[in-house]
Amino acid sequence: MNRRFFDPSLMVRTYRDPWAWLSLGTDLVPIIAIILFHWGSTPLVALYWLENLVIGGYTILRLAGSALGRIGKLMVALFMISFFAVHYGMFCYGHGVFLHSFAVPGQGSAGEGAMALVDWALASGEGMIWFVAAIILSNAIFFAVDFIGKGEFRRTNPPAEMFAPFGRIVIRVVFGIMLSMMRRRRLDGQLGKVGDKFASAL
């Protein structure tokens, strides 16, 4: 069994597709933000959280599209859209409250509901609105080209679409928690140093 972990020929075949370059560009958005705008951990996890919201919105569109032309799946899709919107929304809201509480110590949650969390996330880093717009646009292109244009909606089903985003969001939640904890420890360490200096001055 002679398989290479990195196959250059596969990379060449993959990136002959212009949409693969679009996908790569979208994945590089956080790196671009770090380089251009010197983002720290807070805007980075806020961007991932906002992208989860975007993915949730397109998942609802895909759920609706998976029932196109198939009356038998329409009721299933309608039920799953409601189920997904409630549970995924609650999950994202809880995740957003957690991130906000770590990013802004002492203030708890945003206090004004889901839209306040969105406003906080959009204001957390320079250029955030443009990066989110790029993510929305790239998802719109893939939805139009692959899901609609190439007829992917005919080959999928509501259950598969409903569960598709959860694996990705779990990974991002874990990553966000790690970055938030690292930031909190750094802040605690800085506060501890200030306290030590103040005590020594006394």
PDB file of C-alpha atoms in Angstrom, residues 41-194:
ATOM      1  CA  SER A  41      -8.036  35.973  19.585  1.00  0.00           C
ATOM      2  CA  THR A  42     -11.274  37.907  20.219  1.00  0.00           C
ATOM      3  CA  PRO A  43     -12.090  39.000  16.646  1.00  0.00           C
ATOM      4  CA  LEU A  44     -10.879  35.643  15.355  1.00  0.00           C
ATOM      5  CA  VAL A  45     -13.334  33.599  17.429  1.00  0.00           C
ATOM      6  CA  ALA A  46     -16.018  36.229  16.743  1.00  0.00           C
ATOM      7  CA  LEU A  47     -15.493  35.710  13.011  1.00  0.00           C
ATOM      8  CA  TYR A  48     -15.841  31.940  13.403  1.00  0.00           C
ATOM      9  CA  TRP A  49     -19.029  32.505  15.410  1.00  0.00           C
ATOM     10  CA  LEU A  50     -20.456  34.789  12.723  1.00  0.00           C
ATOM     11  CA  GLU A  51     -19.542  32.245  10.063  1.00  0.00           C
ATOM     12  CA  ASN A  52     -21.508  29.644  12.021  1.00  0.00           C
ATOM     13  CA  LEU A  53     -24.542  31.928  11.714  1.00  0.00           C
ATOM     14  CA  VAL A  54     -23.988  32.223   7.973  1.00  0.00           C
ATOM     15  CA  ILE A  55     -23.681  28.443   7.654  1.00  0.00           C
ATOM     16  CA  GLY A  56     -26.903  28.045   9.626  1.00  0.00           C
ATOM     17  CA  GLY A  57     -28.732  30.381   7.251  1.00  0.00           C
ATOM     18  CA  TYR A  58     -27.577  28.494   4.181  1.00  0.00           C
ATOM     19  CA  THR A  59     -28.410  25.186   5.846  1.00  0.00           C
ATOM     20  CA  ILE A  60     -32.012  26.356   6.118  1.00  0.00           C
ATOM     21  CA  LEU A  61     -31.952  27.208   2.402  1.00  0.00           C
ATOM     22  CA  ARG A  62     -30.511  23.778   1.597  1.00  0.00           C
ATOM     23  CA  LEU A  63     -33.148  22.099   3.749  1.00  0.00           C
ATOM     24  CA  ALA A  64     -35.846  23.913   1.796  1.00  0.00           C
ATOM     25  CA  GLY A  65     -34.145  23.098  -1.501  1.00  0.00           C
ATOM     26  CA  SER A  66     -33.824  19.402  -0.666  1.00  0.00           C
ATOM     27  CA  ALA A  67     -37.626  19.120  -0.910  1.00  0.00           C
ATOM     28  CA  LEU A  68     -37.966  20.865  -4.270  1.00  0.00           C
ATOM     29  CA  GLY A  69     -40.185  18.881  -6.579  1.00  0.00           C
ATOM     30  CA  ARG A  70     -40.737  16.137  -3.983  1.00  0.00           C
ATOM     31  CA  ILE A  71     -44.000  16.609  -2.140  1.00  0.00           C
ATOM     32  CA  GLY A  72     -43.293  13.595   0.081  1.00  0.00           C
ATOM     33  CA  LYS A  73     -40.262  15.336   1.568  1.00  0.00           C
ATOM     34  CA  LEU A  74     -41.877  18.739   1.918  1.00  0.00           C
ATOM     35  CA  MET A  75     -43.441  18.130   5.343  1.00  0.00           C
ATOM     36  CA  VAL A  76     -40.228  16.501   6.573  1.00  0.00           C
ATOM     37  CA  ALA A  77     -38.220  19.500   5.380  1.00  0.00           C
ATOM     38  CA  LEU A  78     -40.608  21.990   7.007  1.00  0.00           C
ATOM     39  CA  PHE A  79     -40.397  20.157  10.329  1.00  0.00           C
ATOM     40  CA  MET A  80     -36.614  19.943  10.161  1.00  0.00           C
ATOM     41  CA  ILE A  81     -36.269  23.626   9.274  1.00  0.00           C
ATOM     42  CA  SER A  82     -38.184  24.553  12.444  1.00  0.00           C
ATOM     43  CA  PHE A  83     -36.292  22.007  14.543  1.00  0.00           C
ATOM     44  CA  PHE A  84     -32.926  23.120  13.163  1.00  0.00           C
ATOM     45  CA  ALA A  85     -33.655  26.843  13.529  1.00  0.00           C
ATOM     46  CA  VAL A  86     -34.575  26.472  17.197  1.00  0.00           C
ATOM     47  CA  HIS A  87     -31.806  24.094  18.274  1.00  0.00           C
ATOM     48  CA  TYR A  88     -29.003  25.482  16.128  1.00  0.00           C
ATOM     49  CA  GLY A  89     -30.053  29.010  17.092  1.00  0.00           C
ATOM     50  CA  MET A  90     -29.970  28.172  20.801  1.00  0.00           C
ATOM     51  CA  PHE A  91     -26.591  26.512  20.389  1.00  0.00           C
ATOM     52  CA  CYS A  92     -25.143  29.535  18.579  1.00  0.00           C
ATOM     53  CA  TYR A  93     -26.654  31.929  21.112  1.00  0.00           C
ATOM     54  CA  GLY A  94     -25.144  30.026  24.046  1.00  0.00           C
ATOM     55  CA  HIS A  95     -21.814  29.878  22.260  1.00  0.00           C
ATOM     56  CA  GLY A  96     -21.963  33.623  21.583  1.00  0.00           C
ATOM     57  CA  VAL A  97     -22.754  34.435  25.224  1.00  0.00           C
ATOM     58  CA  PHE A  98     -19.809  32.293  26.313  1.00  0.00           C
ATOM     59  CA  LEU A  99     -17.411  34.015  23.896  1.00  0.00           C
ATOM     60  CA  HIS A 100     -18.639  37.469  24.924  1.00  0.00           C
ATOM     61  CA  SER A 101     -18.225  36.710  28.628  1.00  0.00           C
ATOM     62  CA  PHE A 102     -14.608  35.698  28.033  1.00  0.00           C
ATOM     63  CA  ALA A 103     -13.859  38.605  25.692  1.00  0.00           C
ATOM     64  CA  VAL A 104     -15.423  41.238  27.962  1.00  0.00           C
ATOM     65  CA  PRO A 105     -14.766  40.089  31.551  1.00  0.00           C
ATOM     66  CA  GLY A 106     -17.144  41.373  34.178  1.00  0.00           C
ATOM     67  CA  GLN A 107     -19.995  42.200  31.808  1.00  0.00           C
ATOM     68  CA  GLY A 108     -21.558  38.745  31.525  1.00  0.00           C
ATOM     69  CA  SER A 109     -23.641  38.270  28.394  1.00  0.00           C
ATOM     70  CA  ALA A 110     -24.393  41.011  25.918  1.00  0.00           C
ATOM     71  CA  GLY A 111     -27.584  41.696  27.877  1.00  0.00           C
ATOM     72  CA  GLU A 112     -29.710  42.664  24.890  1.00  0.00           C
ATOM     73  CA  GLY A 113     -30.246  39.340  23.192  1.00  0.00           C
ATOM     74  CA  ALA A 114     -28.970  37.764  20.001  1.00  0.00           C
ATOM     75  CA  MET A 115     -28.667  40.965  17.941  1.00  0.00           C
ATOM     76  CA  ALA A 116     -26.483  42.551  20.618  1.00  0.00           C
ATOM     77  CA  LEU A 117     -24.127  39.591  20.304  1.00  0.00           C
ATOM     78  CA  VAL A 118     -24.040  40.052  16.532  1.00  0.00           C
ATOM     79  CA  ASP A 119     -23.302  43.769  16.954  1.00  0.00           C
ATOM     80  CA  TRP A 120     -20.512  42.967  19.420  1.00  0.00           C
ATOM     81  CA  ALA A 121     -18.990  40.384  17.065  1.00  0.00           C
ATOM     82  CA  LEU A 122     -19.131  42.732  14.059  1.00  0.00           C
ATOM     83  CA  ALA A 123     -17.428  45.477  16.072  1.00  0.00           C
ATOM     84  CA  SER A 124     -14.768  43.206  17.577  1.00  0.00           C
ATOM     85  CA  GLY A 125     -12.213  43.582  14.792  1.00  0.00           C
ATOM     86  CA  GLU A 126     -11.282  46.062  12.080  1.00  0.00           C
ATOM     87  CA  GLY A 127     -12.704  45.106   8.691  1.00  0.00           C
ATOM     88  CA  MET A 128     -14.966  42.449  10.198  1.00  0.00           C
ATOM     89  CA  ILE A 129     -17.991  43.400   8.100  1.00  0.00           C
ATOM     90  CA  TRP A 130     -16.030  42.884   4.877  1.00  0.00           C
ATOM     91  CA  PHE A 131     -14.749  39.477   5.909  1.00  0.00           C
ATOM     92  CA  VAL A 132     -18.260  38.376   6.861  1.00  0.00           C
ATOM     93  CA  ALA A 133     -19.559  39.710   3.536  1.00  0.00           C
ATOM     94  CA  ALA A 134     -16.899  37.647   1.722  1.00  0.00           C
ATOM     95  CA  ILE A 135     -18.032  34.516   3.587  1.00  0.00           C
ATOM     96  CA  ILE A 136     -21.682  35.208   2.753  1.00  0.00           C
ATOM     97  CA  LEU A 137     -20.821  35.783  -0.915  1.00  0.00           C
ATOM     98  CA  SER A 138     -18.714  32.628  -1.248  1.00  0.00           C
ATOM     99  CA  ASN A 139     -21.465  30.535   0.338  1.00  0.00           C
ATOM    100  CA  ALA A 140     -24.004  32.115  -2.020  1.00  0.00           C
ATOM    101  CA  ILE A 141     -21.861  31.192  -5.020  1.00  0.00           C
ATOM    102  CA  PHE A 142     -21.453  27.570  -3.902  1.00  0.00           C
ATOM    103  CA  PHE A 143     -25.178  27.363  -3.174  1.00  0.00           C
ATOM    104  CA  ALA A 144     -26.076  28.691  -6.637  1.00  0.00           C
ATOM    105  CA  VAL A 145     -23.441  26.727  -8.584  1.00  0.00           C
ATOM    106  CA  ASP A 146     -23.321  23.379  -6.775  1.00  0.00           C
ATOM    107  CA  PHE A 147     -26.608  23.000  -4.947  1.00  0.00           C
ATOM    108  CA  ILE A 148     -28.853  24.538  -7.601  1.00  0.00           C
ATOM    109  CA  GLY A 149     -26.848  24.630 -10.826  1.00  0.00           C
ATOM    110  CA  LYS A 150     -25.358  21.133 -10.617  1.00  0.00           C
ATOM    111  CA  GLY A 151     -28.553  19.655  -9.197  1.00  0.00           C
ATOM    112  CA  GLU A 152     -27.172  18.668  -5.824  1.00  0.00           C
ATOM    113  CA  PHE A 153     -30.618  19.335  -4.334  1.00  0.00           C
ATOM    114  CA  ARG A 154     -31.893  16.282  -6.228  1.00  0.00           C
ATOM    115  CA  ARG A 155     -29.350  13.950  -4.613  1.00  0.00           C
ATOM    116  CA  THR A 156     -29.611  15.091  -1.004  1.00  0.00           C
ATOM    117  CA  ASN A 157     -32.251  14.757   1.688  1.00  0.00           C
ATOM    118  CA  PRO A 158     -33.413  16.846   4.673  1.00  0.00           C
ATOM    119  CA  PRO A 159     -31.798  14.733   7.460  1.00  0.00           C
ATOM    120  CA  ALA A 160     -28.393  14.824   5.761  1.00  0.00           C
ATOM    121  CA  GLU A 161     -28.582  18.609   5.347  1.00  0.00           C
ATOM    122  CA  MET A 162     -29.763  19.216   8.913  1.00  0.00           C
ATOM    123  CA  PHE A 163     -26.866  17.363  10.554  1.00  0.00           C
ATOM    124  CA  ALA A 164     -24.162  18.517   8.097  1.00  0.00           C
ATOM    125  CA  PRO A 165     -23.042  21.708   9.912  1.00  0.00           C
ATOM    126  CA  PHE A 166     -22.794  20.273  13.432  1.00  0.00           C
ATOM    127  CA  GLY A 167     -19.438  18.523  13.025  1.00  0.00           C
ATOM    128  CA  ARG A 168     -17.867  21.737  11.809  1.00  0.00           C
ATOM    129  CA  ILE A 169     -19.380  23.903  14.517  1.00  0.00           C
ATOM    130  CA  VAL A 170     -18.229  21.547  17.309  1.00  0.00           C
ATOM    131  CA  ILE A 171     -14.636  21.848  16.093  1.00  0.00           C
ATOM    132  CA  ARG A 172     -14.952  25.620  16.024  1.00  0.00           C
ATOM    133  CA  VAL A 173     -16.486  25.755  19.482  1.00  0.00           C
ATOM    134  CA  VAL A 174     -13.545  23.784  20.883  1.00  0.00           C
ATOM    135  CA  PHE A 175     -11.096  26.037  19.017  1.00  0.00           C
ATOM    136  CA  GLY A 176     -12.900  29.158  20.254  1.00  0.00           C
ATOM    137  CA  ILE A 177     -12.869  27.936  23.848  1.00  0.00           C
ATOM    138  CA  MET A 178      -9.136  27.278  23.641  1.00  0.00           C
ATOM    139  CA  LEU A 179      -8.413  30.760  22.261  1.00  0.00           C
ATOM    140  CA  SER A 180     -10.724  32.413  24.807  1.00  0.00           C
ATOM    141  CA  MET A 181      -9.091  30.584  27.719  1.00  0.00           C
ATOM    142  CA  MET A 182      -5.632  31.512  26.445  1.00  0.00           C
ATOM    143  CA  ARG A 183      -6.712  35.148  26.280  1.00  0.00           C
ATOM    144  CA  ARG A 184      -8.231  35.035  29.779  1.00  0.00           C
ATOM    145  CA  ARG A 185      -5.057  33.518  31.230  1.00  0.00           C
ATOM    146  CA  ARG A 186      -2.986  36.183  29.557  1.00  0.00           C
ATOM    147  CA  LEU A 187      -5.195  38.907  31.029  1.00  0.00           C
ATOM    148  CA  ASP A 188      -5.070  37.296  34.464  1.00  0.00           C
ATOM    149  CA  GLY A 189      -1.305  37.110  34.231  1.00  0.00           C
ATOM    150  CA  GLN A 190      -1.071  40.779  33.325  1.00  0.00           C
ATOM    151  CA  LEU A 191      -3.384  41.763  36.169  1.00  0.00           C
ATOM    152  CA  GLY A 192      -1.324  39.648  38.552  1.00  0.00           C
ATOM    153  CA  LYS A 193       1.845  41.456  37.550  1.00  0.00           C
ATOM    154  CA  VAL A 194       0.187  44.811  38.085  1.00  0.00           C
TER     155      VAL A 194
END
